[in-house]
PDB file of C-alpha atoms in Angstrom:
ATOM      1  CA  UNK A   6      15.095 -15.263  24.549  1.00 65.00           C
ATOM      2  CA  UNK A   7      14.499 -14.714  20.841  1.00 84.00           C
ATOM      3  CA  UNK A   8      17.234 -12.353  19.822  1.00 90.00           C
ATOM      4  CA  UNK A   9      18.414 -11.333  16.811  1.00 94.00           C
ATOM      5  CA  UNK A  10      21.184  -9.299  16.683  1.00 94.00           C
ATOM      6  CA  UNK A  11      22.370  -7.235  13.556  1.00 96.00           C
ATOM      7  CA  UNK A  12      25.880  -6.331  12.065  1.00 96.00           C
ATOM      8  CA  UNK A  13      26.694  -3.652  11.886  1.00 96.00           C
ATOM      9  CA  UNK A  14      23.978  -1.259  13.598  1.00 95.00           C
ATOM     10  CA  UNK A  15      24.879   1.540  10.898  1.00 95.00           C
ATOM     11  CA  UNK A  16      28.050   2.010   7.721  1.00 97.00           C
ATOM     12  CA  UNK A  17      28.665   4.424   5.734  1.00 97.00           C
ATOM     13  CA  UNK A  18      30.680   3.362   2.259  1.00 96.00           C
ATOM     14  CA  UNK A  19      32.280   4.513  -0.658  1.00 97.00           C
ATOM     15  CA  UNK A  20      29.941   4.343  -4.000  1.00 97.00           C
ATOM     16  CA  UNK A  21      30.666   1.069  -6.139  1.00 97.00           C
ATOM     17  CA  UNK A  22      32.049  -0.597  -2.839  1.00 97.00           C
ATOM     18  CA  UNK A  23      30.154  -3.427  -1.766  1.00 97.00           C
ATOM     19  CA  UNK A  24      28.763  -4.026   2.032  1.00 97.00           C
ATOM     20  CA  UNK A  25      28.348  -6.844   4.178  1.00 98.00           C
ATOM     21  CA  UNK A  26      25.652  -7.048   6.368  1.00 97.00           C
ATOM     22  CA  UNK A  27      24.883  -9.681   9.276  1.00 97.00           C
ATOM     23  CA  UNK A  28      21.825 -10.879  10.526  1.00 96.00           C
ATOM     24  CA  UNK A  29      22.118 -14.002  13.596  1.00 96.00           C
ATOM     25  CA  UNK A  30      20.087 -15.866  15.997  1.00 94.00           C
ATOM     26  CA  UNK A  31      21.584 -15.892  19.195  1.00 94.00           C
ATOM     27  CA  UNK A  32      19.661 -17.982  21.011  1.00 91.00           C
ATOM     28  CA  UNK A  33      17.442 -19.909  18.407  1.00 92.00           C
ATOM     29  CA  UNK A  34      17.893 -21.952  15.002  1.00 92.00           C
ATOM     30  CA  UNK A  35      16.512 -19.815  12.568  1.00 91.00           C
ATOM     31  CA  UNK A  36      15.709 -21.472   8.829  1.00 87.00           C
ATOM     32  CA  UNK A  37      14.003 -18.878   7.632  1.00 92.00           C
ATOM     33  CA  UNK A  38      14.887 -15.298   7.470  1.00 94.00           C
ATOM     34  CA  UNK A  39      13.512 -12.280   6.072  1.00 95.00           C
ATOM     35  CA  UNK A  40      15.272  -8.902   4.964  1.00 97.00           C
ATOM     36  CA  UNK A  41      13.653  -5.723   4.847  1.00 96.00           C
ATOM     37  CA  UNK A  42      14.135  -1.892   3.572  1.00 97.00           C
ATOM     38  CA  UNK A  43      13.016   1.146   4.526  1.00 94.00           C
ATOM     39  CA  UNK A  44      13.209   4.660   3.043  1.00 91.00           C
ATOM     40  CA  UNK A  45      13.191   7.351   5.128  1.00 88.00           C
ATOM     41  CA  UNK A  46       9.826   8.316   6.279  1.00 86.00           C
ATOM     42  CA  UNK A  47       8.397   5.231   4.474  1.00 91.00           C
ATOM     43  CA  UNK A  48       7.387   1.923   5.462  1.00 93.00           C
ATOM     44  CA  UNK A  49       9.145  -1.621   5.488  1.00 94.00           C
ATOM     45  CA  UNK A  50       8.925  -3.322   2.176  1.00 95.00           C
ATOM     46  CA  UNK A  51       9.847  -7.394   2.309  1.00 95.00           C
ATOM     47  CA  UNK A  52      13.450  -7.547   0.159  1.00 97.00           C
ATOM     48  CA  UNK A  53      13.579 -11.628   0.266  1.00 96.00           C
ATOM     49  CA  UNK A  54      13.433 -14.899   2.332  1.00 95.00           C
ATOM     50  CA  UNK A  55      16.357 -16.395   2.916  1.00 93.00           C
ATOM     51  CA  UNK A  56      15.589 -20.640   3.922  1.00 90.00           C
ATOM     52  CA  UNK A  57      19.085 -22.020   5.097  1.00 88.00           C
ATOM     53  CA  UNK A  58      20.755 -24.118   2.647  1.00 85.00           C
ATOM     54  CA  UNK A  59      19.132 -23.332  -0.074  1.00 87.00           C
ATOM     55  CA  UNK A  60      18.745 -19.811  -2.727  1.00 89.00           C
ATOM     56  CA  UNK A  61      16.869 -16.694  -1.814  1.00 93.00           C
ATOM     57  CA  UNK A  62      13.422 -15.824  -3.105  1.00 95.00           C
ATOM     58  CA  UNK A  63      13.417 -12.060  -3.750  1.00 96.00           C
ATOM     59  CA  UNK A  64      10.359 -10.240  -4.366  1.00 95.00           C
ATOM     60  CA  UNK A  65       9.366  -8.660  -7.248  1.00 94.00           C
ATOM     61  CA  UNK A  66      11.732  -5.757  -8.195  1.00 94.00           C
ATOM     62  CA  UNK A  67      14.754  -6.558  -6.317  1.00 96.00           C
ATOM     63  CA  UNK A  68      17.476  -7.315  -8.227  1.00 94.00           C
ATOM     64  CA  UNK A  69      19.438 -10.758  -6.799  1.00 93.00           C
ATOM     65  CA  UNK A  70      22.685  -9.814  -8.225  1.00 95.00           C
ATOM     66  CA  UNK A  71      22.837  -6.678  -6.436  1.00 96.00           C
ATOM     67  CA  UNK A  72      21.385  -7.943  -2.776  1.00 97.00           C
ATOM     68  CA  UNK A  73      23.374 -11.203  -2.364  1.00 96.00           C
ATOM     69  CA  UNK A  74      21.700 -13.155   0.688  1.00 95.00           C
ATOM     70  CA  UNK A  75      23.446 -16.127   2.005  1.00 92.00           C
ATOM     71  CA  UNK A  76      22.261 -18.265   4.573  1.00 91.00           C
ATOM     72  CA  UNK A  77      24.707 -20.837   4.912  1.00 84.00           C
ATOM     73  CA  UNK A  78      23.944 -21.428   8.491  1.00 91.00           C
ATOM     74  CA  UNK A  79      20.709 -21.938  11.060  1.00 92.00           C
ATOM     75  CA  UNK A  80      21.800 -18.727  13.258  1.00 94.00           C
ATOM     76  CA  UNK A  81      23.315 -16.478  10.428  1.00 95.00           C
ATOM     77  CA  UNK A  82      22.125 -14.726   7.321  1.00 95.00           C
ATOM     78  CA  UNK A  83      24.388 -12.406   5.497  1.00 96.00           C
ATOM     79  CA  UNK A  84      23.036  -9.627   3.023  1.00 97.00           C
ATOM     80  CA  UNK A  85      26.030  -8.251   0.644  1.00 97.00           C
ATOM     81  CA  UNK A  86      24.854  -4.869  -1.250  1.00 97.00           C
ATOM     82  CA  UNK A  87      27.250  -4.869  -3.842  1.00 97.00           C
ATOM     83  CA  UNK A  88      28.782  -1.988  -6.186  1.00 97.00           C
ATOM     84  CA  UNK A  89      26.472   0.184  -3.899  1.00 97.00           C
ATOM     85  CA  UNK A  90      25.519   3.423  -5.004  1.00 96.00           C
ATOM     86  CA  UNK A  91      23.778   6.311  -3.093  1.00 96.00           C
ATOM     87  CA  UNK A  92      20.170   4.992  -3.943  1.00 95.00           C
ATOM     88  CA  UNK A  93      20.975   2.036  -2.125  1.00 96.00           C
ATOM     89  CA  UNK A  94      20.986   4.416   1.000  1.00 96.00           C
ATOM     90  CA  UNK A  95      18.382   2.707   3.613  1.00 96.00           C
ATOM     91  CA  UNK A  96      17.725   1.090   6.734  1.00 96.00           C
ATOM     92  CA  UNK A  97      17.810  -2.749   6.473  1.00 97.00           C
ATOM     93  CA  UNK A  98      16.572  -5.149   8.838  1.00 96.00           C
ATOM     94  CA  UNK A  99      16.268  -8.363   8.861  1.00 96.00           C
ATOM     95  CA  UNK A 100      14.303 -11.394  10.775  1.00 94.00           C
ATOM     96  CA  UNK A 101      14.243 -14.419  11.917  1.00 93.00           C
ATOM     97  CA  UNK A 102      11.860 -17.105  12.585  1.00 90.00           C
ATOM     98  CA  UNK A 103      12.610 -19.836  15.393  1.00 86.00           C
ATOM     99  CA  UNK A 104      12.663 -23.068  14.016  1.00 81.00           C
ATOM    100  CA  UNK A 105      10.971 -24.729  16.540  1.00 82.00           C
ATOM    101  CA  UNK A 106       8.491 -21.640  17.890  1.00 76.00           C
ATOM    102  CA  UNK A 107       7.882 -20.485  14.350  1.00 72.00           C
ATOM    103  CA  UNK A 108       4.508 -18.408  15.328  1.00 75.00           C
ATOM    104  CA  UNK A 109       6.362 -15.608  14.408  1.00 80.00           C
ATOM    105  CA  UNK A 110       9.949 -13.621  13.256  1.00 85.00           C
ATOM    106  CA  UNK A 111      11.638 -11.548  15.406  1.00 90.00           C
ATOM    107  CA  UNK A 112      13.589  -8.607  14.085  1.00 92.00           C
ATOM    108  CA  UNK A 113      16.920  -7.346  14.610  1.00 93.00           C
ATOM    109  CA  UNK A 114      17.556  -3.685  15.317  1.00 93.00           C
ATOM    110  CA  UNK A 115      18.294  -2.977  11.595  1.00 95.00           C
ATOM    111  CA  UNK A 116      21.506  -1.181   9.930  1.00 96.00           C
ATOM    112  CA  UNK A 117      21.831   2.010   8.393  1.00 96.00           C
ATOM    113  CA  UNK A 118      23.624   1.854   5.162  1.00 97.00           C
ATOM    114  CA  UNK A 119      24.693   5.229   3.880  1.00 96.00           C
ATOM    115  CA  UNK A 120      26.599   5.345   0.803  1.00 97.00           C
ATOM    116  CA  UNK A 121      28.704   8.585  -0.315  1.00 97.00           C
TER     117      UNK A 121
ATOM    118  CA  UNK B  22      -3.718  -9.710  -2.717  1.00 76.00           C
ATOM    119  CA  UNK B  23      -3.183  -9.215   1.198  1.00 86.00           C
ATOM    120  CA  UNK B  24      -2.596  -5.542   2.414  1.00 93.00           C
ATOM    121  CA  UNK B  25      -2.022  -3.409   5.752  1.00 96.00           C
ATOM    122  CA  UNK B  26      -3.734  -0.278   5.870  1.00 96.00           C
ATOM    123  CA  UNK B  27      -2.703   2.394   8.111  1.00 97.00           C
ATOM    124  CA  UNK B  28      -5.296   5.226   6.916  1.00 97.00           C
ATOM    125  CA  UNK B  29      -3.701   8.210   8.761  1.00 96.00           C
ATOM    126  CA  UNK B  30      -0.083   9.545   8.400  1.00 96.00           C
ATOM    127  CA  UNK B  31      -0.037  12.016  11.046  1.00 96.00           C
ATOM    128  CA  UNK B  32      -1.402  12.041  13.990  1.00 97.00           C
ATOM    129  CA  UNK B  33      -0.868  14.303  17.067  1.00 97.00           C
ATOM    130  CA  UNK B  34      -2.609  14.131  20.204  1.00 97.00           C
ATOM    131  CA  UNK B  35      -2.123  16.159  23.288  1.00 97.00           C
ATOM    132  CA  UNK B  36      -0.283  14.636  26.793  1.00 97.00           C
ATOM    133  CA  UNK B  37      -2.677  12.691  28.729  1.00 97.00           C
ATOM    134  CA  UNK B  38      -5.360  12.379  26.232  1.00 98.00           C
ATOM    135  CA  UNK B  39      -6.345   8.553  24.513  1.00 98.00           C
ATOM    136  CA  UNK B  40      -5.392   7.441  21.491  1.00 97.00           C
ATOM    137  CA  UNK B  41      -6.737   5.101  18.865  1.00 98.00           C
ATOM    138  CA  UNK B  42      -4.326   4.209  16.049  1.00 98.00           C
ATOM    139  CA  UNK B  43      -6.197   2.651  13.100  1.00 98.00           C
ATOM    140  CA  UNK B  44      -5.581  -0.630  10.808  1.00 98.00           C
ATOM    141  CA  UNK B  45      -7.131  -2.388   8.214  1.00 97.00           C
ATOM    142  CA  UNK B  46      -6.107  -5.946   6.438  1.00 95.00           C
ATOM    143  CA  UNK B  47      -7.173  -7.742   3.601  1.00 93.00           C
ATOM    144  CA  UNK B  48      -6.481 -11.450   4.089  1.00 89.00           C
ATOM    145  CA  UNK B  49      -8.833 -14.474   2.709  1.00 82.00           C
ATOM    146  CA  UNK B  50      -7.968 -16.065   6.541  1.00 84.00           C
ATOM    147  CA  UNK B  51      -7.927 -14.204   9.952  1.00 84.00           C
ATOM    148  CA  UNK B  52      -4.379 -13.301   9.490  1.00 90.00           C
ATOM    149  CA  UNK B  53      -1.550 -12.644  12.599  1.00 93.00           C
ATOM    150  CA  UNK B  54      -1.361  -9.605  13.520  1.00 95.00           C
ATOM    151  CA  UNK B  55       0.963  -6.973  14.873  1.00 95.00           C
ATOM    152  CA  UNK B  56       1.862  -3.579  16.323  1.00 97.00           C
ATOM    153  CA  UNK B  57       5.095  -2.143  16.166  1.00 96.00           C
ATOM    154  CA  UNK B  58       6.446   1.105  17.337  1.00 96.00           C
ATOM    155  CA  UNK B  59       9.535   2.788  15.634  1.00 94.00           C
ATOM    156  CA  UNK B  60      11.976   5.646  16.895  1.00 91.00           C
ATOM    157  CA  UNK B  61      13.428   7.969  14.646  1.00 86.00           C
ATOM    158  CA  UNK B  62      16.598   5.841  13.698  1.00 81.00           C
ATOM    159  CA  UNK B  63      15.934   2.924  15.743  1.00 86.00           C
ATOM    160  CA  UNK B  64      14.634  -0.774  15.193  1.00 88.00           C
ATOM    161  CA  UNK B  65      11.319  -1.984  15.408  1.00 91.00           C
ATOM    162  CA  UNK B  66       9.581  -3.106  19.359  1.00 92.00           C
ATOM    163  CA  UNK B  67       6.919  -5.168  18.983  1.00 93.00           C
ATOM    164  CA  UNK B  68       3.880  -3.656  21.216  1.00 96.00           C
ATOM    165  CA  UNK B  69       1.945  -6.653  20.531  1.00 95.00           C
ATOM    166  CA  UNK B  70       0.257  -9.494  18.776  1.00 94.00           C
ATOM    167  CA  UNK B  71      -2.967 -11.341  17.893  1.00 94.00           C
ATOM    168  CA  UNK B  72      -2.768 -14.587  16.536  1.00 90.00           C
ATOM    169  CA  UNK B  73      -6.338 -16.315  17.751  1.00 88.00           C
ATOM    170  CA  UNK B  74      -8.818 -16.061  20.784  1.00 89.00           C
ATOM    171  CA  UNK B  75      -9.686 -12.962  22.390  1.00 91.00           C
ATOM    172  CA  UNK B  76     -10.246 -10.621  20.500  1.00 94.00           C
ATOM    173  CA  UNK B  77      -8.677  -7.828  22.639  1.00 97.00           C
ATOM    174  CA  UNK B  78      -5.113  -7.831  23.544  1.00 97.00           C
ATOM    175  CA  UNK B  79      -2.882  -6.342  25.612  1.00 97.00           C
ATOM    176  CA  UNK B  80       0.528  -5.046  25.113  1.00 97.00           C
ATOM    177  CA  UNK B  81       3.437  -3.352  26.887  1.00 96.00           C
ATOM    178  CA  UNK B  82       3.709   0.647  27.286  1.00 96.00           C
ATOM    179  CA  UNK B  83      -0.146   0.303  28.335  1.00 97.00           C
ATOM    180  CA  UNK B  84      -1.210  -0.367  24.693  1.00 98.00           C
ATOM    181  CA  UNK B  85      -4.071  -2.454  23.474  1.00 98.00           C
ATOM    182  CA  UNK B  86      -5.558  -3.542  20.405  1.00 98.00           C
ATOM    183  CA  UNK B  87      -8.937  -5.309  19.405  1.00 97.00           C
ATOM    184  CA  UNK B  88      -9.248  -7.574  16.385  1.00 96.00           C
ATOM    185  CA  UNK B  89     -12.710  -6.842  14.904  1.00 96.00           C
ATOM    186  CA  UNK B  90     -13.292  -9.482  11.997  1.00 94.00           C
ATOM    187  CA  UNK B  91     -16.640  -7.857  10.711  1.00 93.00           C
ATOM    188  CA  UNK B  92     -14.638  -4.565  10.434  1.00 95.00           C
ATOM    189  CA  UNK B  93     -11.568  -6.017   9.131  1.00 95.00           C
ATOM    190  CA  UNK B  94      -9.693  -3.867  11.477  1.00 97.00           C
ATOM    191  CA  UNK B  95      -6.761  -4.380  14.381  1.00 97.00           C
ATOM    192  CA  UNK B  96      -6.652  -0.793  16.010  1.00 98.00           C
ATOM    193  CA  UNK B  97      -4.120   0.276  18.795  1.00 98.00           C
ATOM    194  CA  UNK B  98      -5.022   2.042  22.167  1.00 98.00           C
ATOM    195  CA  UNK B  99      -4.014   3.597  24.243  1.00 98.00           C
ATOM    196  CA  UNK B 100      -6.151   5.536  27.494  1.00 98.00           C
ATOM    197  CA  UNK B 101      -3.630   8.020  27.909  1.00 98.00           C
ATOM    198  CA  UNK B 102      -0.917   9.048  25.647  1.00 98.00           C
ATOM    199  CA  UNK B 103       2.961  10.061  27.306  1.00 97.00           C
ATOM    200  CA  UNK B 104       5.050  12.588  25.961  1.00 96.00           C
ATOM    201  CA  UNK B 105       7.508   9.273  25.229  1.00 95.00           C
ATOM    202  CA  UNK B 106       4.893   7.875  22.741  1.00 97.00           C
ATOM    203  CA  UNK B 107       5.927  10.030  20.233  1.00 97.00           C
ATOM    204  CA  UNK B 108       7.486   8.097  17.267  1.00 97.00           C
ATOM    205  CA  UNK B 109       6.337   5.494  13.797  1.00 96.00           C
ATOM    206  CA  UNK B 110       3.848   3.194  14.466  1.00 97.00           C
ATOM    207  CA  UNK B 111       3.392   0.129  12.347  1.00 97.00           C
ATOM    208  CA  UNK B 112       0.834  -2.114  11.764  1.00 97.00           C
ATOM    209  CA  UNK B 113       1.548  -5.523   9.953  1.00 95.00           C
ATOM    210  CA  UNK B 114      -0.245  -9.094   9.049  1.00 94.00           C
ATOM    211  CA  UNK B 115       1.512 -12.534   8.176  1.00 91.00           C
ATOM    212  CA  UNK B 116      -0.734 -15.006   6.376  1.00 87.00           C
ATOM    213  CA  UNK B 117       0.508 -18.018   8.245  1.00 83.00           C
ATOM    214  CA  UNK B 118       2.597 -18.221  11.328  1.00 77.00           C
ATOM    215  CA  UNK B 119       6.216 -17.264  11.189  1.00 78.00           C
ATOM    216  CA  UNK B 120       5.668 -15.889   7.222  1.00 82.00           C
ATOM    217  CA  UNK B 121       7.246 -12.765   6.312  1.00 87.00           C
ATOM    218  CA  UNK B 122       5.106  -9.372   7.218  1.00 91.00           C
ATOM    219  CA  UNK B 123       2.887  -7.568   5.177  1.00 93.00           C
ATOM    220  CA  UNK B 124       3.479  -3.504   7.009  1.00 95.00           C
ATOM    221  CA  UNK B 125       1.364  -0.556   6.685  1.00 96.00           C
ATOM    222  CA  UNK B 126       2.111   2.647   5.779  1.00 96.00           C
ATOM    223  CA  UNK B 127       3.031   3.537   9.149  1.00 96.00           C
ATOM    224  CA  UNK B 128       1.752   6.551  11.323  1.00 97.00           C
ATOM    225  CA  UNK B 129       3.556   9.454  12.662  1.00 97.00           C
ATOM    226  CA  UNK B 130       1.987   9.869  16.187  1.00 98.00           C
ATOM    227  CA  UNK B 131       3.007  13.432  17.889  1.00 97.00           C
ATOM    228  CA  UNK B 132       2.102  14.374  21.067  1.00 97.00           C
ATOM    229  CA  UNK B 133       1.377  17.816  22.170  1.00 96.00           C
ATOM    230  CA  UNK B 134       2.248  18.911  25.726  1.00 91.00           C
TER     231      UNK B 134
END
């Protein structure tokens, strides 16, 4: 149980194109979800919390219009990069907390955005 | 403001012999804590957790970590380390269940054979 599956596991895209990335429950209702970063050779650092139904809290420094999350659902949460340039080269991964066991979030196995 | 320290980067170890990982928080409560383990270009694999009672937990892979209040520290370890150990090792705290993690630096454990 408790899995969290991730869409897709890496991309690689054209600069200014935007990228769609998907982050589900599969066998839990998840209202809260979390999306991560991480640099290479650098820790995870907390992008936002997605609650489902309602706007995104980002943390400081991340800039909403760019990282659209949408979590329009209790298994899915979707993070767009848009007009995504080469900085925005990292390894995302989300999680997700079970709305009923919510001791803790379990993570998905992250995608690797590359953008050329 | 709550924190995850992982004070070493690197650490290499040779096949066989133990290992101690280390971690320090900063919480105003006994936080939850974890131990992840990261291959180069994969996901995260939760080794294990504390969230209350005993103090010293066990894990999969043969890890175990003790939660030491008075030291503010949740250190992995292991009694003997396998070639496979080799990868990122994260530490990380939530300050109520289910909240979004707090990570550590991370460290780089090598093994020598």
């Amino acid at each position: 149980g408790a899995v969290v599956s991730q869409h897709p596991s890496w991309v690689i895209c054209k600069s200014g194109t935007s990228v769609k990335i998907e982050c589900r429950s599969l066998d839990f209702q998840a209202t809260t979800m979390f999306w991560y970063r991480q640099f290479p050779k650098q820790s995870l650092m907390l992008m936002a919390t997605s609650n489902e139904g309602s706007k995104a809290t980002y943390e400081q420094g991340v800039e909403k219009d760019k990282f659209l999350i949408n979590h329009a659902s209790l298994t899915l949460s979707t993070l767009t990069v848009t007009s995504a340039h080469p900085e925005d080269s990292s390894f995302y991964i989300c999680s997700a907390r079970d709305r009923v066991v919510n001791t803790e979030a379990f993570f998905g196995q992250g995608t690797r955005l590359t953008v050329v | 403001a709550q924190s995850v320290t992982q004070p070493d980067i690197h650490i290499t170890v040779s096949e066989g012999a133990s290992l101690e990982l280390r971690c320090n928080y900063s919480y105003g409560a006994t936080p939850y804590l974890f131990w992840y383990v990261q291959s180069p270009g994969q996901g995260l694999q939760l080794l294990l957790k504390y969230f209350s009672g005993d103090t010293l937990v066990q894990g999969i892979k043969g890890f175990e970590a003790e939660f030491k209040r008075s030291q503010s520290s949740f250190n992995l370890r292991k009694p003997s380390v396998h070639w496979s150990d080799a990868a990122e090792y994260f530490c990380a705290g939530a300050g109520t269940a289910g909240n979004m993690l707090t990570f550590g630096g991370g460290t780089r454990l090598m093994v020598k054979p």
